XYZ file of C-alpha atoms in Angstrom:
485
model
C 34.145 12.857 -1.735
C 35.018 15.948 -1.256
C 33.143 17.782 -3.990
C 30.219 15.737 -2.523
C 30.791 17.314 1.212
C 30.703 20.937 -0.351
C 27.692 20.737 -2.465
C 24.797 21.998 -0.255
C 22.462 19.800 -2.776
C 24.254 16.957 -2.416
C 23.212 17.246 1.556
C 19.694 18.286 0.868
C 19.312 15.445 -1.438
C 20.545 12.858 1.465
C 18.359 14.880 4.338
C 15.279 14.669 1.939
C 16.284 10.639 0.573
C 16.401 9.884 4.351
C 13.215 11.104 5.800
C 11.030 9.628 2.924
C 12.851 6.489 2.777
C 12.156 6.355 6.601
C 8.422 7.516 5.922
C 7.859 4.950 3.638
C 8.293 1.978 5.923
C 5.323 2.732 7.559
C 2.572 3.456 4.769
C 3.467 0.272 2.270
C 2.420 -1.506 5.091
C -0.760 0.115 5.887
C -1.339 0.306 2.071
C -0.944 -3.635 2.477
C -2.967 -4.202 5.415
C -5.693 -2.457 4.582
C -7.567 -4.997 2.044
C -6.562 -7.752 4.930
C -8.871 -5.935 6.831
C -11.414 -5.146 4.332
C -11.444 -9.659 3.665
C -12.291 -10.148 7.245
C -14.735 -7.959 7.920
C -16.475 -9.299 4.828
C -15.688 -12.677 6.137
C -17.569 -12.375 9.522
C -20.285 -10.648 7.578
C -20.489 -13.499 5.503
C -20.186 -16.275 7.970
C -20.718 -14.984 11.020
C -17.359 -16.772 12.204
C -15.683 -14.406 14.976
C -11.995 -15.601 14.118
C -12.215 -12.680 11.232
C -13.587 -10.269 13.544
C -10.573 -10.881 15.587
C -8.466 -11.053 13.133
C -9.394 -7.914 12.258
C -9.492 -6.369 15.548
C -5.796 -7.688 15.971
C -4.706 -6.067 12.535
C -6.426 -2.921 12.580
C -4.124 -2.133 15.400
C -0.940 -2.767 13.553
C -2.472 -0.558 11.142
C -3.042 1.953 13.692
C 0.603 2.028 14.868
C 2.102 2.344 11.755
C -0.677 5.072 10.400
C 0.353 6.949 13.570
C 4.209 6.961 12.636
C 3.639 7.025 8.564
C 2.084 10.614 9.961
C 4.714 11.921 12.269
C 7.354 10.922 10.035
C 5.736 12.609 6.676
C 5.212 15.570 8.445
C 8.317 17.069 7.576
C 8.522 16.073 4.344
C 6.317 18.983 3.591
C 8.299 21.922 5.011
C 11.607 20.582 3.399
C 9.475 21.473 -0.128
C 9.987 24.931 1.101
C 13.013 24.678 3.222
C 15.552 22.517 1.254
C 13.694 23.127 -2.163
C 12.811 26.333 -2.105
C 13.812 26.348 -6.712
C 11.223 23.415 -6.753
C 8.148 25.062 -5.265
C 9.029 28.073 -6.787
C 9.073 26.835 -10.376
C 6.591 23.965 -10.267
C 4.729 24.685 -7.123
C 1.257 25.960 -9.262
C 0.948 22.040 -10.254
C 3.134 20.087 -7.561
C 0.888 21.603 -5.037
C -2.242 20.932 -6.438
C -1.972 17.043 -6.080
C -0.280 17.551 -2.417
C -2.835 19.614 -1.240
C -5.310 17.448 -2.599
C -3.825 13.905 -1.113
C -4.151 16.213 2.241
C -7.826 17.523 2.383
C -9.796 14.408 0.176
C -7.327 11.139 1.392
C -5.350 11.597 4.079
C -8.677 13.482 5.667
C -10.922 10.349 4.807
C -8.243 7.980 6.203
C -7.457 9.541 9.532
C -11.198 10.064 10.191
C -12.189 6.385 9.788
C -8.969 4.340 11.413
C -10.419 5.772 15.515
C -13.601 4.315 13.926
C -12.119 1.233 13.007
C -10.155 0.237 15.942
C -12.709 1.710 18.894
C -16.085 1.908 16.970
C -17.115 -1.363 16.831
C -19.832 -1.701 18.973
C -21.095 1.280 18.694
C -21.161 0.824 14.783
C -22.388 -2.815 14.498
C -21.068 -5.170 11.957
C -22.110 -3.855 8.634
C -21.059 -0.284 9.166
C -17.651 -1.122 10.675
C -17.400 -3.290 7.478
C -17.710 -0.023 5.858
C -15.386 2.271 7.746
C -12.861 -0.732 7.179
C -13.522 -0.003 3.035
C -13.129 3.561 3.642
C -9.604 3.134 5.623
C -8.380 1.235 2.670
C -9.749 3.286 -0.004
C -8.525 6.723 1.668
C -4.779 5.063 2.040
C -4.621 4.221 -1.730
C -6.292 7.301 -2.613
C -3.354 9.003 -0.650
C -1.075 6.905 -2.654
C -2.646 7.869 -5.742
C -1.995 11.711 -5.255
C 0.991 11.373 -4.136
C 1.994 9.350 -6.967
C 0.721 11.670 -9.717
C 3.132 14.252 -8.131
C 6.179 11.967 -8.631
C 4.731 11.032 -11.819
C 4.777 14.582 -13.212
C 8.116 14.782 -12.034
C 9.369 11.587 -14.302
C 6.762 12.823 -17.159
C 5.189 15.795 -16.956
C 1.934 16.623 -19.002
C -0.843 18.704 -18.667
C 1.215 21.617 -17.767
C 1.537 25.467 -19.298
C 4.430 28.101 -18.333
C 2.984 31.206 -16.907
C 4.099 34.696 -17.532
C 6.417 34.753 -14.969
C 8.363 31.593 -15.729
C 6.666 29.095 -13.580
C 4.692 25.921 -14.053
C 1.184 25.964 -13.880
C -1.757 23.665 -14.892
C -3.041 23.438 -18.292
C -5.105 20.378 -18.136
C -6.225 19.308 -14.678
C -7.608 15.941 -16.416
C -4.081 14.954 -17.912
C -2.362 15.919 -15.243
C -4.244 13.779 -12.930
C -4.550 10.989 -15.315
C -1.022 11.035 -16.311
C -0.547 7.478 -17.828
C 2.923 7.522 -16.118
C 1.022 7.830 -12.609
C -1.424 4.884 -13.471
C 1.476 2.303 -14.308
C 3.133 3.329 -11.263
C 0.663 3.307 -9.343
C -0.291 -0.183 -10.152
C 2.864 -1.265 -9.362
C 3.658 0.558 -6.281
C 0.548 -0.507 -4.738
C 1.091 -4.345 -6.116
C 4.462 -4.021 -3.876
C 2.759 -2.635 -1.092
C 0.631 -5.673 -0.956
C 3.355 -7.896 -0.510
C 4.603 -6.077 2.206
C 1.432 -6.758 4.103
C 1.494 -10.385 2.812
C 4.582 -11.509 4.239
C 3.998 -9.568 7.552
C 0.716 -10.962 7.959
C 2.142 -15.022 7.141
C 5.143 -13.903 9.024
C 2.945 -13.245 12.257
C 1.341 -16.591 11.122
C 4.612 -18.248 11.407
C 5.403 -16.821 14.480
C 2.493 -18.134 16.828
C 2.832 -21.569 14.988
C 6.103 -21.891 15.676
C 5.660 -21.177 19.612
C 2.077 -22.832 19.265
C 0.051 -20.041 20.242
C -3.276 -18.640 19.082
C -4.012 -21.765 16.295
C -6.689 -20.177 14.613
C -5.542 -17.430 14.146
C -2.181 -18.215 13.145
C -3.738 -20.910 10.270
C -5.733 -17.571 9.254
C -2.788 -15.407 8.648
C -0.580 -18.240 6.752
C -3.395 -18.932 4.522
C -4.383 -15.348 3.596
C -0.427 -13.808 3.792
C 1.028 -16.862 1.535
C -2.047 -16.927 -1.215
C -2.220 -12.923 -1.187
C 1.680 -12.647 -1.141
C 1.775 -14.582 -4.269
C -0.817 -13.023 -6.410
C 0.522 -9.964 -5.266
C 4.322 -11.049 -6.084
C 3.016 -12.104 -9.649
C 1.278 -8.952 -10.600
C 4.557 -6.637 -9.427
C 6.575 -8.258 -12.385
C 3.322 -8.890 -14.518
C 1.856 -6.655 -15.753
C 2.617 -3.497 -13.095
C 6.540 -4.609 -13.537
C 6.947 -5.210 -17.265
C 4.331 -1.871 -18.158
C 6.622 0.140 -15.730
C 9.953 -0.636 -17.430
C 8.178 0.427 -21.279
C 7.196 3.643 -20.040
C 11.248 3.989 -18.601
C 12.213 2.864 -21.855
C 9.929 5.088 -24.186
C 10.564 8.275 -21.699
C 14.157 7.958 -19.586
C 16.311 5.556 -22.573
C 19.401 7.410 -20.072
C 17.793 6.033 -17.032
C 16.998 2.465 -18.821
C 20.690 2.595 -20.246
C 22.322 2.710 -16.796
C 19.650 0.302 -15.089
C 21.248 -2.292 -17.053
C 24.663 -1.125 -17.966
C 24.526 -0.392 -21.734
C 26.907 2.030 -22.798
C 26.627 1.282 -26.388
C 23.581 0.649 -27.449
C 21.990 -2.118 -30.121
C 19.275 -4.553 -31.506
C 18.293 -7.404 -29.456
C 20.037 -6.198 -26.258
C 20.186 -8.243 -23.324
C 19.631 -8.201 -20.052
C 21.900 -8.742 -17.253
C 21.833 -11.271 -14.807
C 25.433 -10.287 -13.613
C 28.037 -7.140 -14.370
C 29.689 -4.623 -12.729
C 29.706 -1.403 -14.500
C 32.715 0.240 -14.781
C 31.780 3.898 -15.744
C 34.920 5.074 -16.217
C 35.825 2.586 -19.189
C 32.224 2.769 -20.623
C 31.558 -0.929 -20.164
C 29.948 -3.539 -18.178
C 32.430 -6.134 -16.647
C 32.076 -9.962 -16.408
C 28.517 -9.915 -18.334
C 26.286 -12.802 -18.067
C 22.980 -11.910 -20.138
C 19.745 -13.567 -21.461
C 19.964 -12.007 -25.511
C 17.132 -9.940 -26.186
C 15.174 -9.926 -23.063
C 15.768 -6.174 -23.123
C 14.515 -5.033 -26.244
C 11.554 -7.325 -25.533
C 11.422 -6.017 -21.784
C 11.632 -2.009 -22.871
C 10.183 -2.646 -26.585
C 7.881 -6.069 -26.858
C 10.037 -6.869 -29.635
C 13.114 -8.780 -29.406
C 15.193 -7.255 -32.073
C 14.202 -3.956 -31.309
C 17.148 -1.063 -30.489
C 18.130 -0.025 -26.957
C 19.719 3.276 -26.781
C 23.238 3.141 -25.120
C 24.703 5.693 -22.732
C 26.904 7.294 -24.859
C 24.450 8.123 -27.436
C 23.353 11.269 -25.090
C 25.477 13.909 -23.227
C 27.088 12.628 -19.914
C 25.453 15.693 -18.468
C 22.337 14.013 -19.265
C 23.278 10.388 -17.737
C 21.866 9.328 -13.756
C 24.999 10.774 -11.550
C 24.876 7.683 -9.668
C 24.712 4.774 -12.821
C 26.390 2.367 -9.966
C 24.144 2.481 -7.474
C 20.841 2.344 -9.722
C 22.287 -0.502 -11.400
C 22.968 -2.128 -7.920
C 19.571 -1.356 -6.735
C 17.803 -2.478 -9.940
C 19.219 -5.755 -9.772
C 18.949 -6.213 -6.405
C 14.828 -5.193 -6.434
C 14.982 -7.798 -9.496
C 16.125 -10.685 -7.685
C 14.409 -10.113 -4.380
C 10.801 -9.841 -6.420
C 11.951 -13.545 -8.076
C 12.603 -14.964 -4.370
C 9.320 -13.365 -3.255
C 7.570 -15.303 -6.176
C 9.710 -18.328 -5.456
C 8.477 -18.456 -1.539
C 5.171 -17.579 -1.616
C 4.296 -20.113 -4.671
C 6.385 -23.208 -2.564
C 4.533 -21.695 1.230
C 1.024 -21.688 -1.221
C 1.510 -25.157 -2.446
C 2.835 -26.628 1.073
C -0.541 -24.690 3.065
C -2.596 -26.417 -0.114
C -1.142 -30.016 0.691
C -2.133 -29.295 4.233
C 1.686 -29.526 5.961
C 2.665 -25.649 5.558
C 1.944 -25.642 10.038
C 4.147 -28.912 10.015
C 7.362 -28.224 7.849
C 9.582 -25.634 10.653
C 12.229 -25.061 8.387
C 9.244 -23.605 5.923
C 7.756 -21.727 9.144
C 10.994 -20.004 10.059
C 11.597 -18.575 6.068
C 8.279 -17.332 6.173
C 8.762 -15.325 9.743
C 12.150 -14.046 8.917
C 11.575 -12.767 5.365
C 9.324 -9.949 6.558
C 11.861 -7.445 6.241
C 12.713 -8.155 2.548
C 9.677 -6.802 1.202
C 10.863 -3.569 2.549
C 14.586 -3.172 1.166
C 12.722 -4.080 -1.811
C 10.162 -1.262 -2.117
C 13.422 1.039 -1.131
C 15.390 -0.227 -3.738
C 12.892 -0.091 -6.530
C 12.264 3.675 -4.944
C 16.291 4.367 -5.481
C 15.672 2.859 -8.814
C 13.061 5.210 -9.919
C 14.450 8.458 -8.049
C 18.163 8.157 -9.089
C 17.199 7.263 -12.565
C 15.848 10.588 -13.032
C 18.719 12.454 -12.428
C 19.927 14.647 -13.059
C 16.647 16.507 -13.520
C 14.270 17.149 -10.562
C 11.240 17.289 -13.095
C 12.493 15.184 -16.072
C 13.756 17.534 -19.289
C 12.517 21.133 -17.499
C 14.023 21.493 -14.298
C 17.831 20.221 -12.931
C 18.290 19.170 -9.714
C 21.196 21.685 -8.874
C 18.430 24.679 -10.224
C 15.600 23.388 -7.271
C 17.294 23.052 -4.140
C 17.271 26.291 -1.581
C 20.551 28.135 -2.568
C 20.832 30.236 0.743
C 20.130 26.933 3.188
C 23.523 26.067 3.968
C 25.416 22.907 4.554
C 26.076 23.342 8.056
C 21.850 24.021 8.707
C 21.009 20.364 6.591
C 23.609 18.439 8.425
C 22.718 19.381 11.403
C 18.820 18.948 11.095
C 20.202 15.803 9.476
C 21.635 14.824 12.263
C 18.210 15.640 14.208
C 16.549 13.352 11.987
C 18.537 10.582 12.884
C 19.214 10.911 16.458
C 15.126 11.871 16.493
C 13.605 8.766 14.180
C 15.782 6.097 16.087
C 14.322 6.895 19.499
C 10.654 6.966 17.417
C 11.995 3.676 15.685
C 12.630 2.172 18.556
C 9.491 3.099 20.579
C 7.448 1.687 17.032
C 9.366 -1.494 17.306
C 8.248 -1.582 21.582
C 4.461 -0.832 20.689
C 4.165 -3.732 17.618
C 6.159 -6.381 19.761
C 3.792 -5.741 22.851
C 0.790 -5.832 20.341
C 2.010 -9.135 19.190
C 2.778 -10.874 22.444
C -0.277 -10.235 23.873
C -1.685 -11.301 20.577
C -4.717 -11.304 18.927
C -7.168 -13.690 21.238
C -6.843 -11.276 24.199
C -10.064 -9.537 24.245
C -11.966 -12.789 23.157
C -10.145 -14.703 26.039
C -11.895 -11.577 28.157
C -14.825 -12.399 26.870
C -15.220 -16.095 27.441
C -13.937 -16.272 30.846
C -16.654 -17.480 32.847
C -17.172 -16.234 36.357
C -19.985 -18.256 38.561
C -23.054 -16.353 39.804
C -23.646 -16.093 43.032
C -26.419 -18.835 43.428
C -24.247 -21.307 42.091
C -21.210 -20.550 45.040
C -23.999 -20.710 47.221
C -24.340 -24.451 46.080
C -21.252 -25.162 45.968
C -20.901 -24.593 49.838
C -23.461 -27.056 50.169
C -21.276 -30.010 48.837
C -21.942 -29.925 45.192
C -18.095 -30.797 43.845
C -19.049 -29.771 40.565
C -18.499 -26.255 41.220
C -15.493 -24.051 42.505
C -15.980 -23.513 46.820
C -14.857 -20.004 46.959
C -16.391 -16.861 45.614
C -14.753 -15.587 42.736
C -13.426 -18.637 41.341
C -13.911 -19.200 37.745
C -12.982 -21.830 34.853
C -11.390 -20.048 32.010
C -11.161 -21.494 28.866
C -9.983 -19.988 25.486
C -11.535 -19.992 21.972
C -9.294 -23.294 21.025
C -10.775 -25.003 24.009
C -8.029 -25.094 26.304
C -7.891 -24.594 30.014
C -6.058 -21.321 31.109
């Protein structure tokens, strides 16, 4: 512990781990939300059915709130490239940049200049064109992703790089750099998670207003789309995006692969884990409980095929931390089977027509929302601390990029800023979405259909008709499910 306290990139590592892990709870979910919206604007094109329209309105301004956040809280992300890891940009700044700057002025540019369209342009727009600035909201956030992803994936493979005259990295192929094949798998799979994010917070909304019987059409809307899209999504993490993601680990980081599942010595038709504790100190996985082969197939496609063991390689060469990325493997693992689990049983219960009737069903679905989350983080802590110890696997160590005159006492402290700073903004997020959802997502069409009398007809009613209301200003409201407010 205390070698940990006095290494000032131990702290920048936490400061940096803490602000993107606390970025990244807000764009996975916009990711995720994004083709929601895209399905019901195409819906109301298609049928002319306003439930999707407000469906949509409702969602695009979830989406707006956490866009809004996902910005303030990536913000700094940027300066601590320069601030905290100052070796970083100096060595591979000529390609990391590139990709940064790029996921700036084409994606994040495209994005942020469509979502004011999409939540106030409506009218002014009409329905096909706000169908398109919808597209364009959820193409620019993947695009984002995309960049941003081919920077981490240079990171855990680089290619289409040179080293310059002076020592640093630049570009020697923008084309594989951009179309690193590491970046594509990842990708895939990052985004596959991201849509179960929005899945279960969209049937988790669902569950909500069915549970407390509010807003029925809408509600029915988000079970059916979150539970059906949470499941395809759910499938395609482990299949294909999952099971491409852990070749490449296996074919490029056999280290990071080793300590994932806890193989110190490595062998033919190695197994995978369903339970262990690795104890690094004795070079061996305690209490083991594995399916034979399933890692060799996993890694490999071939059952008897050889998984390189830990001590085959140089401990300087091992993940620092082969405890906590086997923890967080697993973990991610077994949360993406209870993901599959849930959505497939919520699917088949909404298909037999008694998902709205089963409350024990209801109240799963609304209180799994966070899951999805700790998930994305853990599979993030799976990829991040498996590349250690190298900050750009095989060229550059993590104790050669961080910013060697920043010292401890300046990253704990804006540490300590960060905190103290994104719990107020946490808690001020969590305000905005729970008013957003109480006044949920008929309010503007009960606005609309309230019906106030005209003047002619008061004017009857004072003459005795009993049909109509006797004083001016009275009015029958009625909401879109028919009901008398």
């Amino acid at each position: 512990m205390s070698s940990f306290l006095s290494d000032p990139g131990a702290w920048s590592r936490l400061q940096f781990g803490f602000t993107i892990t606390y970025h990244y709870l807000f764009p996975q979910l916009t990711m995720g939300l994004g083709w929601f919206l895209v399905y019901w604007k195409w819906r109301a094109l298609r049928t002319g059915e306003e439930k999707y329209n407000d469906a949509a309105r409702f969602w695009a301004k979830i989406f707006g709130l956490n866009f809004a956040v996902g910005v303030v809280t990536g913000i700094p992300m940027e300066f601590q490239f320069g601030t905290n890891w100052a070796g970083l940009s100096k060595y591979a700044g000529g390609v990391i940049g590139q990709t940064l700057a790029m996921e700036g002025m084409f994606a994040f540019f495209l994005e942020s200049a469509f979502v004011g369209a999409l939540i106030w342009g409506e009218k002014r727009l009409g329905p096909r064109y706000h169908f398109l600035v919808a597209v364009a909201v959820a193409l620019g956030s993947w695009l984002s992703a995309y960049f941003i992803l081919v920077t981490n994936a240079f990171m855990q493979h680089p290619v289409g790089y040179q080293i310059e005259a002076d020592g640093s990295m630049g570009i020697a192929s923008l084309s594989a750099y951009l179309l690193n094949p590491w970046a594509w798998v990842q990708f895939s799979h990052n985004q596959m998670a991201a849509l179960v994010t929005g899945s279960f917070v969209v049937a988790a909304v669902g569950a909500f207003y069915t549970l407390r019987g509010l807003h029925q059409t809408q509600a029915r809307l988000y079970l059916c789309a979150g539970t059906f899209a949470g499941l395809i999504a759910s499938l395609l993490v482990a299949f294909p995006t999952g099971d491409q993601q852990a070749k490449m680990v296996g074919n490029h980081q056999p280290t990071a692969l080793a300590a994932m599942e806890g193989k110190f010595e490595g062998g033919t038709t190695a197994g995978v884990a369903l339970i262990g504790q690795p104890n690094v100190a004795a070079g061996r996985l305690d209490n083991p409980i594995e399916i034979p082969g399933a890692l060799s197939f996993l890694a490999y496609g071939n059952f008897g095929s050889y998984v390189h063991g830990l001590e085959e390689y140089p401990k300087d060469q091992w993940p620092d931390n082969i405890e906590l990325l086997y923890y967080s493997f697993h973990l991610m693992i077994t949360l993406g089977t209870i993901f599959i689990i849930l959505m497939a049983f919520a699917t088949l219960q909404n298909w037999r027509g008694c998902l709205e009737s089963s409350t024990a069903m209801l109240w799963v679905l609304m209180l799994a929302f966070p899951f999805p989350y700790i998930a994305n983080t853990l599979g993030w802590m799976t990829a991040e601390l498996g590349r250690q110890p190298w900050l750009i696997h095989g060229l550059l160590r993590t104790s050669d990029g961080y910013s060697k005159i920043v010292s401890n006492g300046d990253t704990v402290f804006t540490l300590i800023g960060f905190v103290g700073l994104y719990f107020v903004l946490g808690l001020l997020f969590l305000f905005l979405i729970g008013r957003e959802i109480s006044h949920g997502p008929n309010k503007e069409a009960f606005s609309r259909s309230r019906l106030t009398l005209p003047r002619d007809e008061e004017l009857v009613a004072r003459n005795g008709d009993p049909s109509v209301p006797t004083t001016a200003g009275e009015a029958v409201a009625v909401d879109r499910e028919g009901r008398s407010v």
